[in-house]
PDB file of C-alpha atoms and ligand atoms in Angstrom:
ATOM      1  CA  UNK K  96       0.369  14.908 -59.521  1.00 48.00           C
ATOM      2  CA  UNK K  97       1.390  11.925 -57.439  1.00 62.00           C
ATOM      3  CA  UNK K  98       1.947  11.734 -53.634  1.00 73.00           C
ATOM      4  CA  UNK K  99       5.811  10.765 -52.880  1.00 72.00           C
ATOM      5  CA  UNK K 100       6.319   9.414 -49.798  1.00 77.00           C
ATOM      6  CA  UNK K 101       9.179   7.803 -48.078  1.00 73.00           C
ATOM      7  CA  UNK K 102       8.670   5.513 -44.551  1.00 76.00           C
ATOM      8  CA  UNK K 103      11.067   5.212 -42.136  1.00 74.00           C
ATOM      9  CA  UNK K 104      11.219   2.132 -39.459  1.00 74.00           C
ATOM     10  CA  UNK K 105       7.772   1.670 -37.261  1.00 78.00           C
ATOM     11  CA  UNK K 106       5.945   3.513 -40.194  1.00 76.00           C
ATOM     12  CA  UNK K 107       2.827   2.049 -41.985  1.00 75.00           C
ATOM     13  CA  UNK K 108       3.327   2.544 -45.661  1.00 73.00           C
ATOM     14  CA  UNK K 109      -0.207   3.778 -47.190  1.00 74.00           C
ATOM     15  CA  UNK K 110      -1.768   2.110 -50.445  1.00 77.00           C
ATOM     16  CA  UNK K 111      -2.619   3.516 -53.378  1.00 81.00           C
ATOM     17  CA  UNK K 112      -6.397   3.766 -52.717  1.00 77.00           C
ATOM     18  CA  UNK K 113      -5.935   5.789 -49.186  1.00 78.00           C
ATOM     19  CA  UNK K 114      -3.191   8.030 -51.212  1.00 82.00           C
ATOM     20  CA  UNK K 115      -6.596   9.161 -52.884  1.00 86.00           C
ATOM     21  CA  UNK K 116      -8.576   9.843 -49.663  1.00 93.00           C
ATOM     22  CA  UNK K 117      -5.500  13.109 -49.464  1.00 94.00           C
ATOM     23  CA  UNK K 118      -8.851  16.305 -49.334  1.00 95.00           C
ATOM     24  CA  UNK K 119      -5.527  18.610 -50.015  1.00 92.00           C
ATOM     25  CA  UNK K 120      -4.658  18.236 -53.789  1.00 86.00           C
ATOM     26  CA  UNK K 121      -1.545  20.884 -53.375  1.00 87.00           C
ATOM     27  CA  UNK K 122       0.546  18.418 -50.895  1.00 84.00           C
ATOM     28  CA  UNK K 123       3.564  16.822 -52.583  1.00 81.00           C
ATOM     29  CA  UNK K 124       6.149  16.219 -50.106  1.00 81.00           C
ATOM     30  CA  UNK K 125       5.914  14.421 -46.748  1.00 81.00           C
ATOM     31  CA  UNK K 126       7.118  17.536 -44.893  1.00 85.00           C
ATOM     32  CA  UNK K 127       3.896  19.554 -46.217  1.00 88.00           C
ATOM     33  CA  UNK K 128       1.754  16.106 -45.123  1.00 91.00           C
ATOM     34  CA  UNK K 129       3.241  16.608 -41.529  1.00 91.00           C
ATOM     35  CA  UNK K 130       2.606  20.106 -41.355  1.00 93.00           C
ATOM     36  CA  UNK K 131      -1.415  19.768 -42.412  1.00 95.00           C
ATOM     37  CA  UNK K 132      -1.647  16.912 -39.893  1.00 96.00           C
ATOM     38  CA  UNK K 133       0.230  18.821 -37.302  1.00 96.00           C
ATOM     39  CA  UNK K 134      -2.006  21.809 -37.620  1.00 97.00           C
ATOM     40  CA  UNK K 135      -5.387  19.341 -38.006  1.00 98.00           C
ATOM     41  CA  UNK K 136      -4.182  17.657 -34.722  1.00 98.00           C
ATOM     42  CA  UNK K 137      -3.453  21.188 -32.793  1.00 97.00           C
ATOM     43  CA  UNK K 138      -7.223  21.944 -33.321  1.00 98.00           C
ATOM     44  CA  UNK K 139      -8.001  18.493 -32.368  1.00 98.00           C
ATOM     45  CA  UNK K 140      -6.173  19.148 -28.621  1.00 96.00           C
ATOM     46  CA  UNK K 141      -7.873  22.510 -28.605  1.00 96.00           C
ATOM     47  CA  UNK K 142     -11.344  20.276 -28.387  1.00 96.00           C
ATOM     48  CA  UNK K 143     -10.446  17.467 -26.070  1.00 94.00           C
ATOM     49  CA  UNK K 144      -9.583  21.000 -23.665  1.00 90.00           C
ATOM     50  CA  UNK K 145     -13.445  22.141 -23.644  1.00 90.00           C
ATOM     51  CA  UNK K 146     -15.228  18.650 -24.234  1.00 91.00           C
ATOM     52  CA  UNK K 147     -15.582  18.013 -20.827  1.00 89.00           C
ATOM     53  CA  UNK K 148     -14.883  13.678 -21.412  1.00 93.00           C
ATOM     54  CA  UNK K 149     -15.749  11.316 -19.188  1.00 91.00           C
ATOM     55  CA  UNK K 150     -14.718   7.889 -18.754  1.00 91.00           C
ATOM     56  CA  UNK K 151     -18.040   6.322 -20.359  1.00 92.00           C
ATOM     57  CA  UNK K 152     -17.650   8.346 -23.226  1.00 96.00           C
ATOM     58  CA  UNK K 153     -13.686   8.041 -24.017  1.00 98.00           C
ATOM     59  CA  UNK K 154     -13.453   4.303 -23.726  1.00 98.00           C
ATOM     60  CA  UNK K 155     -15.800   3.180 -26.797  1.00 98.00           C
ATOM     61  CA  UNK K 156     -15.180   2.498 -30.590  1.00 98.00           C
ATOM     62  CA  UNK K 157     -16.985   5.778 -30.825  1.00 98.00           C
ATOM     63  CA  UNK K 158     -14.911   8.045 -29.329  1.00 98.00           C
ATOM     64  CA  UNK K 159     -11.537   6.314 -30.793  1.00 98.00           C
ATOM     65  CA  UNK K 160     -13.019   6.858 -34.156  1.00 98.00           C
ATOM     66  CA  UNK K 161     -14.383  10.093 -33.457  1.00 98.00           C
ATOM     67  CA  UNK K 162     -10.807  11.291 -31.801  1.00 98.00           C
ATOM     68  CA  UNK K 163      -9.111  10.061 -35.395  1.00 98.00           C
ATOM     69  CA  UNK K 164     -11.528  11.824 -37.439  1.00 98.00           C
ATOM     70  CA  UNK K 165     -11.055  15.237 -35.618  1.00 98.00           C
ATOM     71  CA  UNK K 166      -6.996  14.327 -35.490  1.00 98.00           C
ATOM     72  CA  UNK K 167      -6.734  13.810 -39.213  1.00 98.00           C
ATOM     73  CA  UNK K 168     -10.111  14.840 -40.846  1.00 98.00           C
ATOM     74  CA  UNK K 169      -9.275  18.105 -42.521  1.00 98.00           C
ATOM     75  CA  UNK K 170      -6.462  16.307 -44.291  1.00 97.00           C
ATOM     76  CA  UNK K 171      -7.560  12.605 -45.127  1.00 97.00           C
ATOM     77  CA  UNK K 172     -11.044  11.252 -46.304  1.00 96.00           C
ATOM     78  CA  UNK K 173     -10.766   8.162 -44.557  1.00 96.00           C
ATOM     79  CA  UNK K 174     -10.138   9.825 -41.116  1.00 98.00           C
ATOM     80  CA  UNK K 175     -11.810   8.111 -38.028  1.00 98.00           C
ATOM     81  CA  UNK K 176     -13.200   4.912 -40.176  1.00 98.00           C
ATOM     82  CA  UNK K 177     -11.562   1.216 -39.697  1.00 98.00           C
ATOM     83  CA  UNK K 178      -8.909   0.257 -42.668  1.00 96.00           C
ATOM     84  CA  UNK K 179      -9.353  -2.277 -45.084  1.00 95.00           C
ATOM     85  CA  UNK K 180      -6.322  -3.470 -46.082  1.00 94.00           C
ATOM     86  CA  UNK K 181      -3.581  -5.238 -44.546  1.00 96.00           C
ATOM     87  CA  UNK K 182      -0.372  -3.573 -43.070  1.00 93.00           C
ATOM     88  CA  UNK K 183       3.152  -4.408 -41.586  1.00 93.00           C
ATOM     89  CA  UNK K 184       2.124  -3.457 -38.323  1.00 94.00           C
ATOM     90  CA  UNK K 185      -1.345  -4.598 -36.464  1.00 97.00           C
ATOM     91  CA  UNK K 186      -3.447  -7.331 -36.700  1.00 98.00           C
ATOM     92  CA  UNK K 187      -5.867  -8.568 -39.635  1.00 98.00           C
ATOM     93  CA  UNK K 188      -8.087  -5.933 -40.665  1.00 98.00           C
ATOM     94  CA  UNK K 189     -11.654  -8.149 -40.688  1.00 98.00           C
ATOM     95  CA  UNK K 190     -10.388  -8.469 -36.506  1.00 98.00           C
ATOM     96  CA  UNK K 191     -10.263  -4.469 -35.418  1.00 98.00           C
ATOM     97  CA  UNK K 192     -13.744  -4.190 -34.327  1.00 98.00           C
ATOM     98  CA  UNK K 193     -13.769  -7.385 -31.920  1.00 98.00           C
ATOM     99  CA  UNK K 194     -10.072  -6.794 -31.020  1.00 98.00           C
ATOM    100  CA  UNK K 195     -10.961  -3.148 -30.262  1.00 98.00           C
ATOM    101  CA  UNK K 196     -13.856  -4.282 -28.154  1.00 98.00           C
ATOM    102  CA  UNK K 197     -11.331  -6.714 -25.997  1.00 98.00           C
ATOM    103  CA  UNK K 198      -9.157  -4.120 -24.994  1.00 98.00           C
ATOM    104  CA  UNK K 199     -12.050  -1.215 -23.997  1.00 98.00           C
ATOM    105  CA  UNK K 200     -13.595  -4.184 -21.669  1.00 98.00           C
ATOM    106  CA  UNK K 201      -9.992  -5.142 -20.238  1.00 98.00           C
ATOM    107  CA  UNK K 202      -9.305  -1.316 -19.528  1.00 98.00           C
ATOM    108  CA  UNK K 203     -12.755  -0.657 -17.808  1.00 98.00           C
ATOM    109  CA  UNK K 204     -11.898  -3.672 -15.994  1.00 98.00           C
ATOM    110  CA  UNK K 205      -8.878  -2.401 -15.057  1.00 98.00           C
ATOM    111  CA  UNK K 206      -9.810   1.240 -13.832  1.00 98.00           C
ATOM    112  CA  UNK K 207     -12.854  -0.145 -11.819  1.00 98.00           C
ATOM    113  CA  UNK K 208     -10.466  -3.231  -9.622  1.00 98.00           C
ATOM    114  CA  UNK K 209      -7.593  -1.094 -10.108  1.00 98.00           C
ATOM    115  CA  UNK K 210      -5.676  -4.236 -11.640  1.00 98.00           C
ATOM    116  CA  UNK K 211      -2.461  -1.434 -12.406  1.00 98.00           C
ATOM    117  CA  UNK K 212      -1.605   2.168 -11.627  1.00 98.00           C
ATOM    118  CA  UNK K 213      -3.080   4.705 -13.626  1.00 98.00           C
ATOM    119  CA  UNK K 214      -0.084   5.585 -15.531  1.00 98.00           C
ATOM    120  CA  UNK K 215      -0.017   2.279 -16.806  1.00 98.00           C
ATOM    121  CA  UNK K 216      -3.266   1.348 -17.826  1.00 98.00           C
ATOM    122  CA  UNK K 217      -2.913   4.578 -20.131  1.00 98.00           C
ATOM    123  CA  UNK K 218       0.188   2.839 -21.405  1.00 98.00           C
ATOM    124  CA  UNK K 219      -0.911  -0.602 -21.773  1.00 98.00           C
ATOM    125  CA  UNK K 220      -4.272   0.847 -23.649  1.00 98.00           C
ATOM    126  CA  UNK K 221      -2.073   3.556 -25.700  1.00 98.00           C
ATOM    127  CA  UNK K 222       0.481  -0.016 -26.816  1.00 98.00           C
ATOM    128  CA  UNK K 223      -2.764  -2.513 -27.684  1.00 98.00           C
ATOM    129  CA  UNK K 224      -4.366   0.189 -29.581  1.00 98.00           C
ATOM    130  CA  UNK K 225      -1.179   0.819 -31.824  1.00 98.00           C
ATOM    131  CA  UNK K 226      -0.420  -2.814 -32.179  1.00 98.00           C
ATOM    132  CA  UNK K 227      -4.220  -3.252 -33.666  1.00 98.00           C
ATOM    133  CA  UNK K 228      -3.575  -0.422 -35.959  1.00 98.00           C
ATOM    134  CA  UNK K 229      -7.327   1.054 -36.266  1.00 98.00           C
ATOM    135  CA  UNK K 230      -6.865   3.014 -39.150  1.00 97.00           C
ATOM    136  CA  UNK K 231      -4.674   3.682 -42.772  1.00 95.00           C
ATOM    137  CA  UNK K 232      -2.265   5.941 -41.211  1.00 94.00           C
ATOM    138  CA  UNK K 233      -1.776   8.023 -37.727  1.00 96.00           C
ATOM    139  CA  UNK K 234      -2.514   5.183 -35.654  1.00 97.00           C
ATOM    140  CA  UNK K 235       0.916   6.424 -33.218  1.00 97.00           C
ATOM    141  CA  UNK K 236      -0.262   9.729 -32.812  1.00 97.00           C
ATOM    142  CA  UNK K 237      -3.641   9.139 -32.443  1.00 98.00           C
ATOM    143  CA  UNK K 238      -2.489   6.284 -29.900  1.00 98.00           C
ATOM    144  CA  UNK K 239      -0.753   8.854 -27.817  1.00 98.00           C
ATOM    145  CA  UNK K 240      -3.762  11.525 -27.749  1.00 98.00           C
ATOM    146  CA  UNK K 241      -5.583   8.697 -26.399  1.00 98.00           C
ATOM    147  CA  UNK K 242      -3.356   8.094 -23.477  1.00 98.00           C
ATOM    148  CA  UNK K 243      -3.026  11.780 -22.832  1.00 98.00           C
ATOM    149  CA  UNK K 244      -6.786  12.099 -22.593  1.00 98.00           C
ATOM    150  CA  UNK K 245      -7.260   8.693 -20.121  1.00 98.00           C
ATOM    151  CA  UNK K 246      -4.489   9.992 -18.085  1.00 98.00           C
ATOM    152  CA  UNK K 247      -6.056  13.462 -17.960  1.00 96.00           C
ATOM    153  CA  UNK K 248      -9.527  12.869 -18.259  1.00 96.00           C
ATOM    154  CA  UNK K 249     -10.410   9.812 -16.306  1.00 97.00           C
ATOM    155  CA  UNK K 250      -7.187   9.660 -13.386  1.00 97.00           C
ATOM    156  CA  UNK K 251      -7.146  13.646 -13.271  1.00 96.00           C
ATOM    157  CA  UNK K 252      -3.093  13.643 -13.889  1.00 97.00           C
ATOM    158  CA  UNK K 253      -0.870  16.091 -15.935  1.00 97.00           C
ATOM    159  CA  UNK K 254      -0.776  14.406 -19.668  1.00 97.00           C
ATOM    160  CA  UNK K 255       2.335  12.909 -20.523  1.00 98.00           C
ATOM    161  CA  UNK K 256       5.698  14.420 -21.905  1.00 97.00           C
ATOM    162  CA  UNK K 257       6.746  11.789 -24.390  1.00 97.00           C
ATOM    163  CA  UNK K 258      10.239  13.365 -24.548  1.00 95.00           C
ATOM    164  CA  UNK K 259       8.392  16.758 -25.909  1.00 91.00           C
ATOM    165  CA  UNK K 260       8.729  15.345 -29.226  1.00 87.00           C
ATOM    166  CA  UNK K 261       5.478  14.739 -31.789  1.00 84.00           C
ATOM    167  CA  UNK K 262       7.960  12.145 -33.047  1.00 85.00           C
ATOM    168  CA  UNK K 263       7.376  12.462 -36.719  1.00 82.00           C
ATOM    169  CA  UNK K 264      11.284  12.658 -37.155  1.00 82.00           C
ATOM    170  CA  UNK K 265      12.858   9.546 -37.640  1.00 80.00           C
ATOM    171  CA  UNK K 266      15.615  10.814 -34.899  1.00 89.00           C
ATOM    172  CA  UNK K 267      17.222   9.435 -31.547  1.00 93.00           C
ATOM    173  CA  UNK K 268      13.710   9.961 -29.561  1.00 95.00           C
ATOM    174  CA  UNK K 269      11.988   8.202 -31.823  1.00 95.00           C
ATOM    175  CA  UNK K 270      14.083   5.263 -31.810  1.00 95.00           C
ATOM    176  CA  UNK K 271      14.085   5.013 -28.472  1.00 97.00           C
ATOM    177  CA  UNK K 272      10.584   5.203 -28.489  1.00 97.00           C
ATOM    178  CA  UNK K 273      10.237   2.689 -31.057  1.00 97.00           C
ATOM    179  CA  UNK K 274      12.654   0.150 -29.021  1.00 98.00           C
ATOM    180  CA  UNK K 275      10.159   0.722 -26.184  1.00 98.00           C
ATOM    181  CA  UNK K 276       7.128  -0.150 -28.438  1.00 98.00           C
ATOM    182  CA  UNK K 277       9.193  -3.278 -28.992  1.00 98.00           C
ATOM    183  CA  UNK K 278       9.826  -4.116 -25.757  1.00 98.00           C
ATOM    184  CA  UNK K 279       6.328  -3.744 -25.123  1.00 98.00           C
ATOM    185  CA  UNK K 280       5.364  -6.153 -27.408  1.00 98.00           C
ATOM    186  CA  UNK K 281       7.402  -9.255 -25.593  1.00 98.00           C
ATOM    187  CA  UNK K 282       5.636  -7.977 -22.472  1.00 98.00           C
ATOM    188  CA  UNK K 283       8.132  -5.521 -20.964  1.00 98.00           C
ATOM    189  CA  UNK K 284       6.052  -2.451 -20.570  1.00 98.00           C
ATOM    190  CA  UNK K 285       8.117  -0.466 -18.181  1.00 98.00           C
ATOM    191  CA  UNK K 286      10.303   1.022 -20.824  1.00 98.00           C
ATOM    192  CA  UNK K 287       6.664   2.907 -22.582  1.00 98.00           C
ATOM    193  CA  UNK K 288       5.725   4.003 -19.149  1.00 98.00           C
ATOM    194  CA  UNK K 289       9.554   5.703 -19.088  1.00 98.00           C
ATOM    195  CA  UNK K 290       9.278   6.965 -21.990  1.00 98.00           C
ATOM    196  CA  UNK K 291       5.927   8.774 -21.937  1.00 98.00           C
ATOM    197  CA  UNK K 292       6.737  10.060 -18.597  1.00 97.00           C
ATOM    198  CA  UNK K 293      10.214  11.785 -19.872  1.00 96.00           C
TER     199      UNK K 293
HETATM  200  N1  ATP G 239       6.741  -2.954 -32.920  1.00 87.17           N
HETATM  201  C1  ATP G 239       5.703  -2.130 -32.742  1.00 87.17           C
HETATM  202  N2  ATP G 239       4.748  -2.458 -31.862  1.00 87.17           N
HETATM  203  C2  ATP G 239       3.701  -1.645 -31.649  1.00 87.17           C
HETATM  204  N3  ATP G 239       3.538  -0.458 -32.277  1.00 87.17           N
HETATM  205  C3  ATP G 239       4.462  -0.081 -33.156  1.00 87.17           C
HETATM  206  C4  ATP G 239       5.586  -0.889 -33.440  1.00 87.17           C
HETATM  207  N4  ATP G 239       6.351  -0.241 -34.348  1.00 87.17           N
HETATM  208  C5  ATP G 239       5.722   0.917 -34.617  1.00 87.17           C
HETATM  209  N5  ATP G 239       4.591   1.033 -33.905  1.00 87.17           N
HETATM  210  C6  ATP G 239       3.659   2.181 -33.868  1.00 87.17           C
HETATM  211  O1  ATP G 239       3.055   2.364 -35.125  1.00 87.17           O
HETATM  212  C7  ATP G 239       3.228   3.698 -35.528  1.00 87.17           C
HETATM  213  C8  ATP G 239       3.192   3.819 -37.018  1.00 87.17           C
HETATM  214  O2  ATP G 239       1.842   3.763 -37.415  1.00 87.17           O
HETATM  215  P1  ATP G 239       1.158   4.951 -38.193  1.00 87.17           P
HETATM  216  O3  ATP G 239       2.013   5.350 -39.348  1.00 87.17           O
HETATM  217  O4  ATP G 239      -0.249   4.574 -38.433  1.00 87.17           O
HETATM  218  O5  ATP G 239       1.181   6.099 -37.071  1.00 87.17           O
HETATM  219  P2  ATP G 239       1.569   7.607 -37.208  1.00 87.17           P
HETATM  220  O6  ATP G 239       0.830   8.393 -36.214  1.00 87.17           O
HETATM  221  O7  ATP G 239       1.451   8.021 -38.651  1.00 87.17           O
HETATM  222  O8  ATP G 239       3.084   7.548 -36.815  1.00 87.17           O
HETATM  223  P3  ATP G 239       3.845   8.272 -35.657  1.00 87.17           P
HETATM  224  O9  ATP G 239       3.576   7.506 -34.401  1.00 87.17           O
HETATM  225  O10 ATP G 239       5.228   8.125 -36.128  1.00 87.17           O
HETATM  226  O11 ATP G 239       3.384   9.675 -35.588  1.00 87.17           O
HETATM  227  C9  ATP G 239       4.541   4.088 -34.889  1.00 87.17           C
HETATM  228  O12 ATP G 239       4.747   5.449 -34.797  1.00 87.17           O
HETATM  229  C10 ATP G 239       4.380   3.474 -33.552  1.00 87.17           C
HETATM  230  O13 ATP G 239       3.588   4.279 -32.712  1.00 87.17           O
HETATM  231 MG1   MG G 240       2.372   7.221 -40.305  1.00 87.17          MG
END
């Protein structure tokens, strides 16, 4: 029984190999896919509330792949470990671990000579982590948690709102949010900040 999926615009299409890392053999459709992740990610947010993080902790290659693996590790084998392949999105796979190490320096840097307000170093971090594109899949929602949990966590500010959508729709919100990734990317990160604040 194969795995059908169809990928909207600003999604990473999976291959064939991390189609077999699926631990639930009864999923056929994407809308059952979203569901498991959606209920795999509530009990994810349920930990992050009691975990009691700490900036030292969150901001290492640890606790990104750790965060992934609790976000997606009921439903996918290769939860919380680096991909190997190449995607449409993100930079060469061989790069993650050196890229990834770049950005948690540049953010400690940031929170300790407080180079931007808080709100945006969650948003610049939350925009370089998609644009390396850690893992096979869930790389925006997993993203997201992560600038919830800086935000929260390190700054002591109410998460973000991100339009109260988990944007797994390929609707108006996500667009927008999708244009703002874009903007992003030629250096314009005001519209992200907007965005996650809304
Ligand atoms: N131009 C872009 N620049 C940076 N990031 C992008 C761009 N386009 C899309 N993205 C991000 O990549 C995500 C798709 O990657 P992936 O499928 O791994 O994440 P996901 O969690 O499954 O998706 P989603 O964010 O839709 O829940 C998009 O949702 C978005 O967050
Ligand atoms: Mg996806």
């Amino acid at each position: 029984m194969g795995l059908e999926l169809k990928y909207g615009e600003g999604q990473t299409p999976l291959d064939e190999d991390e189609k077999k890392g699926l631990k639930i053999k009864t999923i056929t459709t994407h809308g059952e896919l979203d569901e498991f992740e959606q209920l795999n990610i509530e009990k994810a947010v349920e930990w992050t509330i009691h975990a009691n993080l700490k900036a030292n902790k969150i901001l290492t290659e640890k606790f990104v792949k750790d965060l992934h693996k609790r976000m997606y590790g009921d439903v996918w084998k290769w939860a919380g470990e680096f991909r190997r392949s190449e995607k449409n999105i993100g930079i060469s796979w061989p790069l993650i671990g050196i890229e990834l190490k770049n950005l948690l320096d540049d953010t400690k840097y940031w929170i300790a000579n407080k180079t931007y307000p808080p709100e945006e170093i969650a948003i610049r971090f939350k925009h370089r982590l998609v644009s390396i594109h850690c893992f096979p899949n869930g790389n925006g929602r997993h993203s997201r948690m992560m600038a919830d949990i800086i935000i929260e966590s390190i700054f002591d500010k109410e998460v973000f709102t991100w339009h109260r959508s988990n944007m797994v729709k390929t609707d108006k919100t996500r667009k927008e949010y999708i244009n703002a990734l874009k903007e992003a990317d030629n250096g314009n990160i005001e519209p992200l900040i907007e965005f996650a604040k809304n």
